[in-house]
């Protein structure tokens, strides 16, 4: 049996979705009348500029979706 790793940040496990789990979560947010904000980017070397963009995007609504791009 494969040992399960403990995530570095326990709260992150609930924040990472596949498309199959994201769609119902978005529908729940819509039904609650919340504003959904979407942004995306390549965050290979996360820096202060990325954090600023994510914080700004988050301030535009109630529920932030961040898609990760590849190089």
Tab-separated table of C-alpha atoms in Angstrom:
chain	number	residue	atom	x	y	z
A	1	UNK	CA	0.000	0.000	0.000
A	2	UNK	CA	1.350	3.402	-1.004
A	3	UNK	CA	1.942	5.819	1.854
A	4	UNK	CA	0.070	9.093	1.504
A	5	UNK	CA	2.131	12.230	1.891
A	6	UNK	CA	0.971	15.022	4.126
A	7	UNK	CA	0.611	18.253	2.143
A	8	UNK	CA	2.969	21.077	3.074
A	9	UNK	CA	-0.007	23.312	3.685
A	10	UNK	CA	-3.096	21.488	4.889
A	11	UNK	CA	-5.398	24.120	3.420
A	12	UNK	CA	-3.946	23.744	-0.091
A	13	UNK	CA	-5.381	20.266	-0.598
A	14	UNK	CA	-8.919	21.697	-0.696
A	15	UNK	CA	-7.891	24.456	-3.102
A	16	UNK	CA	-6.435	22.364	-5.920
A	17	UNK	CA	-9.065	21.055	-8.322
A	18	UNK	CA	-9.339	19.059	-11.485
A	19	UNK	CA	-11.903	20.212	-14.016
A	20	UNK	CA	-14.278	17.529	-12.692
A	21	UNK	CA	-14.191	18.964	-9.167
A	22	UNK	CA	-13.900	22.611	-10.192
A	23	UNK	CA	-17.135	22.795	-12.177
A	24	UNK	CA	-19.405	21.821	-9.241
A	25	UNK	CA	-17.485	24.214	-6.970
A	26	UNK	CA	-18.054	27.044	-9.454
A	27	UNK	CA	-21.745	26.208	-9.715
A	28	UNK	CA	-22.032	26.358	-5.926
A	29	UNK	CA	-20.405	29.808	-5.948
A	30	UNK	CA	-22.738	31.009	-8.727
A	31	UNK	CA	-25.808	29.774	-6.861
A	32	UNK	CA	-24.639	31.700	-3.804
A	33	UNK	CA	-24.450	34.873	-5.926
A	34	UNK	CA	-20.694	35.182	-5.649
A	35	UNK	CA	-18.496	36.777	-8.309
A	36	UNK	CA	-16.002	34.367	-9.868
A	37	UNK	CA	-12.691	35.767	-11.119
A	38	UNK	CA	-10.368	33.849	-13.448
A	39	UNK	CA	-6.690	34.397	-14.113
A	40	UNK	CA	-3.869	32.253	-15.374
A	41	UNK	CA	-0.130	32.271	-15.731
A	42	UNK	CA	3.154	30.434	-15.597
A	43	UNK	CA	4.455	30.565	-12.043
A	44	UNK	CA	7.639	28.486	-12.347
A	45	UNK	CA	9.615	31.037	-10.361
A	46	UNK	CA	7.015	32.651	-8.143
A	47	UNK	CA	7.968	36.243	-7.340
A	48	UNK	CA	6.470	39.400	-5.835
A	49	UNK	CA	4.977	40.470	-9.170
A	50	UNK	CA	2.988	37.238	-9.376
A	51	UNK	CA	1.694	37.743	-5.852
A	52	UNK	CA	0.599	41.297	-6.688
A	53	UNK	CA	-1.313	40.103	-9.762
A	54	UNK	CA	-2.998	37.313	-7.793
A	55	UNK	CA	-3.934	39.668	-4.955
A	56	UNK	CA	-5.375	42.170	-7.442
A	57	UNK	CA	-7.361	39.443	-9.193
A	58	UNK	CA	-8.662	38.210	-5.844
A	59	UNK	CA	-9.827	41.716	-4.941
A	60	UNK	CA	-12.078	41.800	-8.032
A	61	UNK	CA	-14.472	39.125	-6.799
A	62	UNK	CA	-15.371	36.520	-4.232
A	63	UNK	CA	-13.904	33.322	-5.682
A	64	UNK	CA	-10.593	33.253	-7.542
A	65	UNK	CA	-9.730	30.547	-10.076
A	66	UNK	CA	-6.061	30.401	-11.068
A	67	UNK	CA	-5.080	28.205	-14.019
A	68	UNK	CA	-1.469	27.142	-14.330
A	69	UNK	CA	0.149	27.357	-17.772
A	70	UNK	CA	3.190	25.456	-18.961
A	71	UNK	CA	6.172	27.066	-20.665
